[in-house]
XYZ file of N, CA, C and O in Angstrom:
332
model
N 22.463 20.700 5.713
C 22.918 21.871 6.403
C 24.112 22.476 5.691
O 24.144 23.679 5.476
N 25.072 21.655 5.324
C 26.259 22.181 4.660
C 25.909 22.870 3.351
O 26.475 23.906 3.017
N 24.967 22.310 2.615
C 24.544 22.918 1.353
C 23.883 24.266 1.627
O 24.160 25.257 0.943
N 23.023 24.338 2.632
C 22.348 25.592 2.970
C 23.339 26.652 3.427
O 23.261 27.813 3.026
N 24.288 26.276 4.252
C 25.298 27.220 4.733
C 26.146 27.719 3.556
O 26.395 28.914 3.412
N 26.560 26.807 2.690
C 27.376 27.190 1.535
C 26.613 28.114 0.590
O 27.204 28.993 -0.037
N 25.285 27.940 0.521
C 24.454 28.772 -0.351
C 24.029 30.065 0.322
O 23.343 30.878 -0.285
N 24.410 30.256 1.581
C 24.071 31.483 2.288
C 22.611 31.595 2.676
O 22.069 32.691 2.776
N 21.948 30.459 2.921
C 20.549 30.481 3.332
C 20.460 31.110 4.714
O 21.011 30.585 5.676
N 19.803 32.265 4.789
C 19.664 32.902 6.102
C 18.654 32.111 6.927
O 17.693 31.560 6.405
N 18.896 32.018 8.210
C 18.022 31.265 9.095
C 18.578 29.914 9.473
O 18.065 29.260 10.365
N 19.618 29.464 8.786
C 20.308 28.234 9.178
C 21.717 28.646 9.584
O 22.633 28.688 8.778
N 21.860 28.998 10.852
C 23.147 29.489 11.348
C 24.174 28.370 11.448
O 25.340 28.564 11.122
N 23.742 27.206 11.908
C 24.627 26.048 12.040
C 25.908 26.414 12.786
O 27.007 26.104 12.349
N 25.741 27.052 13.924
C 26.880 27.536 14.699
C 27.878 26.453 15.085
O 29.077 26.716 15.177
N 27.406 25.229 15.307
C 28.330 24.175 15.748
C 28.969 23.429 14.581
O 29.773 22.529 14.799
N 28.597 23.764 13.359
C 29.201 23.118 12.203
C 28.773 21.680 11.992
O 29.481 20.900 11.377
N 27.624 21.318 12.505
C 27.119 19.966 12.298
C 27.495 18.974 13.372
O 27.375 17.768 13.181
N 27.934 19.465 14.524
C 28.353 18.570 15.611
C 27.228 18.186 16.559
O 27.461 17.534 17.570
N 25.999 18.618 16.251
C 24.824 18.274 17.051
C 24.907 18.832 18.478
O 24.628 18.164 19.454
N 25.352 20.104 18.564
C 25.483 20.711 19.891
C 24.797 22.067 20.026
O 24.947 22.705 21.058
N 24.072 22.530 19.000
C 23.530 23.887 19.131
C 22.085 24.061 18.677
O 21.428 24.993 19.109
N 21.570 23.271 17.787
C 20.197 23.345 17.271
C 19.915 24.597 16.442
O 18.769 24.934 16.214
N 20.947 25.296 15.965
C 20.713 26.485 15.139
C 20.520 26.140 13.665
O 20.496 27.029 12.819
N 20.354 24.860 13.363
C 20.033 24.437 11.994
C 18.655 23.780 11.959
O 18.331 23.015 11.057
N 17.818 24.127 12.939
C 16.461 23.593 13.056
C 15.644 23.935 11.809
O 15.607 25.074 11.373
N 15.006 22.931 11.235
C 14.100 23.105 10.102
C 12.875 22.226 10.310
O 12.909 21.266 11.083
N 11.793 22.581 9.628
C 10.612 21.733 9.604
C 10.539 21.155 8.188
O 10.441 21.897 7.219
N 10.612 19.858 8.085
C 10.672 19.166 6.794
C 9.259 18.965 6.267
O 8.376 18.444 6.961
N 9.043 19.378 5.014
C 7.737 19.230 4.374
C 7.485 17.773 3.998
O 8.413 17.011 3.755
N 6.209 17.405 3.962
C 5.819 16.088 3.454
C 5.900 16.128 1.936
O 5.766 17.183 1.359
N 6.182 15.075 1.276
C 6.307 13.710 1.801
C 7.705 13.391 2.326
O 7.962 12.280 2.779
N 8.600 14.382 2.300
C 9.994 14.124 2.667
C 10.183 13.777 4.137
O 11.041 12.958 4.468
N 9.388 14.377 5.018
C 9.531 14.072 6.440
C 9.341 12.581 6.700
O 10.049 11.988 7.508
N 8.415 11.972 5.978
C 8.146 10.542 6.153
C 9.268 9.668 5.598
O 9.379 8.497 5.974
N 10.096 10.218 4.731
C 11.188 9.451 4.138
C 12.447 9.435 5.004
O 13.344 8.626 4.774
N 12.504 10.318 5.986
C 13.690 10.408 6.838
C 13.644 9.369 7.945
O 12.571 9.061 8.471
N 14.796 8.844 8.332
C 14.806 7.968 9.509
C 14.422 8.790 10.734
O 14.577 10.018 10.751
N 13.913 8.140 11.732
C 13.527 8.832 12.966
C 14.750 9.505 13.597
O 15.873 8.998 13.494
N 14.498 10.641 14.221
C 15.561 11.335 14.945
C 16.006 10.460 16.118
O 15.175 9.856 16.791
N 17.312 10.416 16.362
C 17.804 9.631 17.493
C 17.657 10.445 18.786
O 17.220 11.588 18.781
N 18.031 9.847 19.876
C 17.873 10.487 21.180
C 18.610 11.803 21.314
O 18.082 12.756 21.904
N 19.833 11.873 20.775
C 20.608 13.117 20.844
C 19.920 14.248 20.077
O 19.833 15.368 20.554
N 19.445 13.934 18.874
C 18.769 14.954 18.073
C 17.484 15.395 18.760
O 17.190 16.593 18.826
N 16.718 14.465 19.279
C 15.475 14.812 19.991
C 15.767 15.713 21.190
O 15.034 16.662 21.455
N 16.844 15.423 21.902
C 17.216 16.253 23.053
C 17.554 17.670 22.614
O 17.153 18.639 23.267
N 18.272 17.819 21.504
C 18.611 19.154 21.009
C 17.367 19.883 20.513
O 17.230 21.093 20.703
N 16.432 19.167 19.893
C 15.204 19.793 19.408
C 14.360 20.345 20.555
O 13.571 21.264 20.369
N 14.556 19.811 21.753
C 13.831 20.317 22.922
C 14.315 21.708 23.326
O 13.644 22.406 24.086
N 15.457 22.136 22.802
C 16.036 23.424 23.177
C 16.068 24.437 22.034
O 16.802 25.407 22.091
N 15.269 24.219 21.003
C 15.252 25.164 19.892
C 14.543 26.454 20.286
O 13.664 26.452 21.138
N 14.944 27.565 19.658
C 14.362 28.872 19.964
C 12.884 28.911 19.603
O 12.079 29.514 20.310
N 12.525 28.280 18.496
C 11.130 28.146 18.084
C 10.714 26.725 18.422
O 11.442 25.782 18.102
N 9.576 26.540 19.095
C 9.190 25.182 19.497
C 9.205 24.189 18.328
O 8.790 24.505 17.216
N 9.687 23.006 18.608
C 9.742 21.945 17.607
C 8.340 21.467 17.264
O 7.418 21.533 18.082
N 8.197 21.002 16.038
C 6.947 20.423 15.545
C 7.195 18.945 15.246
O 8.347 18.498 15.277
N 6.156 18.181 14.917
C 6.389 16.776 14.572
C 7.334 16.588 13.376
O 7.995 15.555 13.274
N 7.429 17.575 12.500
C 8.319 17.443 11.337
C 9.658 18.155 11.538
O 10.439 18.289 10.602
N 9.921 18.606 12.762
C 11.188 19.294 13.044
C 12.359 18.331 12.992
O 12.280 17.196 13.473
N 13.434 18.819 12.398
C 14.695 18.082 12.368
C 15.826 19.084 12.438
O 15.651 20.261 12.143
N 16.992 18.609 12.822
C 18.201 19.407 12.718
C 18.769 19.098 11.346
O 19.039 17.935 11.024
N 18.930 20.129 10.536
C 19.345 19.868 9.157
C 20.728 19.226 9.078
O 21.027 18.538 8.107
N 21.547 19.375 10.107
C 22.865 18.732 10.099
C 22.760 17.218 10.194
O 23.727 16.512 9.919
N 21.594 16.707 10.547
C 21.412 15.266 10.686
C 20.727 14.635 9.479
O 20.539 13.425 9.431
N 20.348 15.456 8.495
C 19.692 14.944 7.288
C 20.768 14.597 6.263
O 21.525 15.466 5.832
N 20.832 13.347 5.916
C 21.781 12.890 4.905
C 21.035 12.849 3.573
O 20.061 12.098 3.413
N 21.471 13.693 2.651
C 20.801 13.773 1.362
C 21.109 12.553 0.504
O 22.213 12.031 0.523
N 20.100 12.121 -0.240
C 20.245 11.022 -1.195
C 19.247 11.266 -2.328
O 18.477 12.222 -2.282
N 19.268 10.419 -3.336
C 18.407 10.607 -4.506
C 16.932 10.625 -4.131
O 16.142 11.356 -4.731
N 16.538 9.844 -3.143
C 15.138 9.789 -2.704
C 14.659 11.140 -2.163
O 13.478 11.458 -2.217
N 15.591 11.956 -1.667
C 15.241 13.252 -1.102
C 15.375 14.397 -2.105
O 15.281 15.565 -1.727
N 15.572 14.071 -3.383
C 15.668 15.107 -4.414
C 14.397 15.953 -4.402
O 13.291 15.435 -4.464
N 14.564 17.258 -4.259
C 13.433 18.178 -4.187
C 12.992 18.498 -2.768
O 12.016 19.219 -2.567
N 13.710 17.980 -1.778
C 13.368 18.211 -0.375
C 13.143 19.687 -0.101
O 13.922 20.539 -0.535
N 12.070 19.993 0.578
C 11.803 21.368 0.989
C 11.616 21.410 2.497
O 11.140 20.455 3.111
N 12.042 22.528 3.068
C 11.924 22.723 4.508
C 11.402 24.128 4.769
O 11.513 25.014 3.945
N 10.818 24.287 5.937
C 10.395 25.609 6.409
C 11.348 25.991 7.529
O 11.713 25.160 8.361
N 11.773 27.235 7.507
C 12.662 27.716 8.561
C 11.832 28.279 9.705
O 10.810 28.923 9.475
N 12.257 28.082 10.938
C 11.538 28.642 12.069
C 11.639 30.174 12.067
O 12.507 30.751 11.418
N 10.738 30.796 12.785
C 10.724 32.273 12.858
C 12.058 32.801 13.347
O 12.521 33.844 12.914
N 12.707 32.080 14.239
C 13.987 32.533 14.788
C 14.820 31.338 15.212
O 14.283 30.367 15.742
N 16.088 31.413 14.994
C 16.986 30.365 15.471
C 17.670 30.800 16.766
O 18.456 30.071 17.325
N 17.434 32.007 17.212
C 18.148 32.516 18.382
C 17.233 32.778 19.521
O 16.182 33.239 19.419
């Protein structure tokens, strides 16, 4: 999320700054990367229930994705609307 915000990626508002309180950094993670991520915890799942665009099985809050070498090349799809 921080990388996307710093790069000016439109569609990732990240209004809460990564505090897991707004869901405006909702993304759908492409395979095979979605399978490489740890499962979303209860707090993240609860926030995904309130996204403007319905969550999918590959939905994540980008503020909860910790980048590492295994995720090099990670691609995501942005929802139609974050608001």
